[in-house]
């Protein structure tokens, strides 16, 4: 698989096959991903890779607080800026509506939407969940480094035939996660990454995800 093929075939997969992932495959991916760039070679990323009983214990703990709704949310950072607006908010809203459209869940079906949202906290059926954290004193440049590491992992997973979903949604349950998983107190919990084998027939894995034209993001000068 070329880099281009990995980029073009990668997507946020939200339905996985009931098929285990071998540890040696993940070790191979993560070892290669250590080559991801970081300012000053700081490599500020930390991950905890869960499967089996430890992962199920985490799911069970989160399930206890799911009925509480937003009252149980306590993220350590703003997942989206409170002032998000314009094209950025339109893109966020648009991909959500496209996803629910693929699932044939209307805006009026709030209960079904909530039930689907709960799938986040079962890692969409993936056999592996990686939890990502970093020291609290790390700033925006280091968070950017973590993003490059995660993107590298995502593309290397595609090379192995695997897929993933980067799940910042897990951040809303940071205190509950810390009850079950040993994350250093002086670290910020960032996100989860669901990892597994894509269900090729699931509608949620097949809807078109729009991307903005480069004219909206890039300005050329001197050409």
Short mmCIF file of C-alpha atoms in Angstrom, two decimals:
data_model
loop_
_atom_site.label_atom_id
_atom_site.label_comp_id
_atom_site.label_asym_id
_atom_site.label_seq_id
_atom_site.Cartn_x
_atom_site.Cartn_y
_atom_site.Cartn_z
CA UNK A 1 0.00 0.00 0.00
CA UNK A 2 1.33 3.42 -0.93
CA UNK A 3 1.06 6.42 1.39
CA UNK A 4 -1.53 7.89 -0.97
CA UNK A 5 -3.63 4.71 -0.80
CA UNK A 6 -3.43 4.73 2.99
CA UNK A 7 -4.51 8.38 3.15
CA UNK A 8 -7.37 7.90 0.69
CA UNK A 9 -8.69 4.74 2.35
CA UNK A 10 -8.40 5.96 5.93
CA UNK A 11 -11.60 7.12 7.60
CA UNK A 12 -13.10 7.21 11.07
CA UNK A 13 -14.43 3.67 11.32
CA UNK A 14 -17.41 3.30 13.65
CA UNK A 15 -18.26 -0.37 13.17
CA UNK A 16 -15.72 -3.16 13.61
CA UNK A 17 -15.74 -6.89 13.01
CA UNK A 18 -15.68 -9.28 15.97
CA UNK A 19 -12.12 -10.30 15.18
CA UNK A 20 -9.10 -9.98 17.47
CA UNK A 21 -6.00 -7.98 16.65
CA UNK A 22 -2.65 -9.59 17.31
CA UNK A 23 -0.36 -7.72 19.68
CA UNK A 24 2.64 -8.13 17.39
CA UNK A 25 0.81 -6.21 14.64
CA UNK A 26 0.16 -3.31 17.00
CA UNK A 27 3.71 -3.37 18.32
CA UNK A 28 4.96 -3.20 14.74
CA UNK A 29 2.72 -0.20 14.00
CA UNK A 30 3.58 1.69 17.18
CA UNK A 31 7.30 1.00 16.83
CA UNK A 32 7.26 2.49 13.33
CA UNK A 33 5.12 5.42 14.49
CA UNK A 34 7.88 6.41 16.91
CA UNK A 35 9.47 7.96 13.82
CA UNK A 36 6.71 10.61 13.79
CA UNK A 37 8.10 14.16 14.00
CA UNK A 38 8.06 16.19 17.21
CA UNK A 39 9.58 19.56 18.06
CA UNK A 40 13.01 19.05 19.61
CA UNK A 41 12.40 15.28 19.43
CA UNK A 42 10.42 15.56 22.69
CA UNK A 43 8.03 12.72 21.69
CA UNK A 44 5.38 13.90 24.18
CA UNK A 45 2.89 11.11 23.53
CA UNK A 46 1.90 8.32 25.91
CA UNK A 47 -0.51 5.49 25.22
CA UNK A 48 -2.16 2.65 27.12
CA UNK A 49 -3.37 -0.17 24.89
CA UNK A 50 -6.36 -2.06 26.27
CA UNK A 51 -8.09 -5.25 25.21
CA UNK A 52 -9.96 -8.09 26.87
CA UNK A 53 -10.99 -7.78 30.50
CA UNK A 54 -9.31 -4.43 31.25
CA UNK A 55 -11.17 -2.86 28.34
CA UNK A 56 -14.46 -4.41 29.42
CA UNK A 57 -13.98 -3.08 32.95
CA UNK A 58 -13.59 0.42 31.51
CA UNK A 59 -16.73 0.01 29.40
CA UNK A 60 -18.67 -1.16 32.47
CA UNK A 61 -17.53 1.84 34.52
CA UNK A 62 -18.58 4.32 31.85
CA UNK A 63 -21.92 2.54 31.41
CA UNK A 64 -22.72 3.36 35.04
CA UNK A 65 -22.64 7.09 34.29
CA UNK A 66 -24.12 7.12 30.78
CA UNK A 67 -27.69 7.60 32.13
CA UNK A 68 -26.57 10.79 33.90
CA UNK A 69 -26.01 12.53 30.58
CA UNK A 70 -23.96 15.73 30.57
CA UNK A 71 -24.00 15.88 34.37
CA UNK A 72 -21.29 13.20 34.36
CA UNK A 73 -19.08 14.98 31.83
CA UNK A 74 -15.78 16.39 33.11
CA UNK A 75 -13.29 16.81 30.25
CA UNK A 76 -9.87 18.24 31.05
CA UNK A 77 -9.93 20.49 27.99
CA UNK A 78 -12.44 21.92 25.50
CA UNK A 79 -12.99 19.25 22.87
CA UNK A 80 -14.32 22.00 20.61
CA UNK A 81 -13.74 25.71 21.22
CA UNK A 82 -16.85 27.33 22.76
CA UNK A 83 -16.63 30.02 20.07
CA UNK A 84 -16.47 27.55 17.15
CA UNK A 85 -18.48 29.05 14.30
CA UNK A 86 -18.59 29.69 10.58
CA UNK A 87 -17.20 27.06 8.25
CA UNK A 88 -15.66 25.11 11.12
CA UNK A 89 -18.98 24.62 12.88
CA UNK A 90 -20.71 23.94 9.57
CA UNK A 91 -18.27 21.13 8.80
CA UNK A 92 -18.72 19.63 12.25
CA UNK A 93 -22.51 19.79 11.99
CA UNK A 94 -22.47 18.51 8.41
CA UNK A 95 -20.48 15.34 9.05
CA UNK A 96 -22.73 14.52 12.00
CA UNK A 97 -25.86 14.87 9.91
CA UNK A 98 -24.33 12.80 7.11
CA UNK A 99 -23.47 10.06 9.61
CA UNK A 100 -26.96 9.98 11.10
CA UNK A 101 -28.38 10.02 7.59
CA UNK A 102 -26.37 6.89 6.75
CA UNK A 103 -27.76 5.31 9.92
CA UNK A 104 -31.29 6.44 8.94
CA UNK A 105 -31.72 8.26 12.26
CA UNK A 106 -33.60 11.55 11.94
CA UNK A 107 -33.00 14.66 14.01
CA UNK A 108 -36.30 14.06 15.76
CA UNK A 109 -35.22 10.61 16.96
CA UNK A 110 -33.26 11.91 19.95
CA UNK A 111 -33.36 8.59 21.78
CA UNK A 112 -31.80 6.72 18.87
CA UNK A 113 -29.13 9.39 18.55
CA UNK A 114 -28.27 9.04 22.22
CA UNK A 115 -28.11 5.27 21.87
CA UNK A 116 -25.73 5.67 18.97
CA UNK A 117 -23.62 8.17 20.93
CA UNK A 118 -23.25 5.53 23.64
CA UNK A 119 -21.45 3.31 21.10
CA UNK A 120 -18.48 5.65 21.46
CA UNK A 121 -17.92 4.19 24.91
CA UNK A 122 -17.83 0.63 23.67
CA UNK A 123 -15.22 1.70 21.09
CA UNK A 124 -17.76 0.91 18.35
CA UNK A 125 -17.15 -2.80 18.88
CA UNK A 126 -13.38 -2.60 18.29
CA UNK A 127 -11.26 -5.25 20.03
CA UNK A 128 -8.62 -2.70 21.05
CA UNK A 129 -8.79 0.74 22.66
CA UNK A 130 -5.74 2.93 23.12
CA UNK A 131 -5.92 5.77 25.64
CA UNK A 132 -3.64 8.74 24.99
CA UNK A 133 -2.26 11.16 27.58
CA UNK A 134 0.54 13.70 27.97
CA UNK A 135 2.10 15.77 30.79
CA UNK A 136 -0.09 18.72 31.78
CA UNK A 137 2.66 21.25 31.15
CA UNK A 138 2.83 20.37 27.45
CA UNK A 139 1.56 23.18 25.24
CA UNK A 140 -0.05 23.54 21.79
CA UNK A 141 3.14 22.63 19.88
CA UNK A 142 3.40 19.33 21.76
CA UNK A 143 -0.31 18.58 21.23
CA UNK A 144 0.39 19.11 17.54
CA UNK A 145 3.19 16.55 17.84
CA UNK A 146 0.74 14.07 19.38
CA UNK A 147 -1.56 14.62 16.42
CA UNK A 148 1.25 13.77 14.00
CA UNK A 149 1.98 10.61 16.00
CA UNK A 150 -1.68 9.58 15.90
CA UNK A 151 -1.97 10.27 12.18
CA UNK A 152 1.13 8.16 11.60
CA UNK A 153 -0.43 5.33 13.59
CA UNK A 154 -3.64 5.64 11.59
CA UNK A 155 -1.83 5.33 8.27
CA UNK A 156 0.33 2.44 9.44
CA UNK A 157 -2.80 0.63 10.65
CA UNK A 158 -4.16 0.92 7.11
CA UNK A 159 -0.95 -0.63 5.80
CA UNK A 160 -1.68 -3.63 8.04
CA UNK A 161 -5.29 -3.79 6.82
CA UNK A 162 -6.59 -2.37 10.11
CA UNK A 163 -8.61 0.75 10.83
CA UNK A 164 -9.24 3.08 13.72
CA UNK A 165 -11.38 5.88 15.06
CA UNK A 166 -9.76 8.76 16.91
CA UNK A 167 -12.18 9.40 19.78
CA UNK A 168 -11.88 12.68 21.63
CA UNK A 169 -15.34 11.81 22.99
CA UNK A 170 -13.64 9.72 25.68
CA UNK A 171 -12.32 12.95 27.22
CA UNK A 172 -15.75 13.75 28.70
CA UNK A 173 -15.30 10.82 31.10
CA UNK A 174 -11.76 11.55 32.19
CA UNK A 175 -12.40 11.11 35.97
CA UNK A 176 -14.18 7.80 35.42
CA UNK A 177 -11.38 6.55 33.17
CA UNK A 178 -8.82 7.39 35.85
CA UNK A 179 -10.74 5.23 38.33
CA UNK A 180 -10.11 2.18 36.15
CA UNK A 181 -6.90 2.94 34.25
CA UNK A 182 -3.66 4.18 35.80
CA UNK A 183 -3.06 7.56 34.16
CA UNK A 184 -0.56 9.81 36.00
CA UNK A 185 -2.22 12.64 37.91
CA UNK A 186 0.18 15.15 36.37
CA UNK A 187 -0.90 14.13 32.86
CA UNK A 188 -3.82 15.36 30.77
CA UNK A 189 -6.02 12.64 29.34
CA UNK A 190 -6.47 13.42 25.64
CA UNK A 191 -8.40 10.80 23.67
CA UNK A 192 -9.16 7.20 22.89
CA UNK A 193 -8.36 5.34 19.68
CA UNK A 194 -10.58 2.42 18.71
CA UNK A 195 -8.57 -0.10 16.67
CA UNK A 196 -9.71 -3.16 14.77
CA UNK A 197 -10.93 -4.62 11.49
CA UNK A 198 -13.41 -2.50 9.54
CA UNK A 199 -16.89 -3.90 8.94
CA UNK A 200 -17.06 -3.21 5.19
CA UNK A 201 -20.85 -3.59 5.05
CA UNK A 202 -21.81 -1.19 7.84
CA UNK A 203 -23.54 1.93 6.46
CA UNK A 204 -21.73 4.12 8.99
CA UNK A 205 -18.45 3.11 7.34
CA UNK A 206 -19.59 3.94 3.83
CA UNK A 207 -21.10 7.42 3.74
CA UNK A 208 -19.16 10.14 1.95
CA UNK A 209 -17.21 12.48 4.23
CA UNK A 210 -16.87 15.91 2.64
CA UNK A 211 -13.57 17.76 2.61
CA UNK A 212 -13.16 21.46 1.98
CA UNK A 213 -11.38 22.53 -1.21
CA UNK A 214 -7.80 23.59 -0.61
CA UNK A 215 -8.75 27.16 -1.57
CA UNK A 216 -10.46 27.43 1.81
CA UNK A 217 -7.31 26.45 3.67
CA UNK A 218 -4.27 27.42 1.63
CA UNK A 219 -3.15 30.74 0.13
CA UNK A 220 -0.44 30.75 -2.54
CA UNK A 221 2.04 33.60 -2.91
CA UNK A 222 4.92 34.05 -5.34
CA UNK A 223 3.72 31.37 -7.75
#
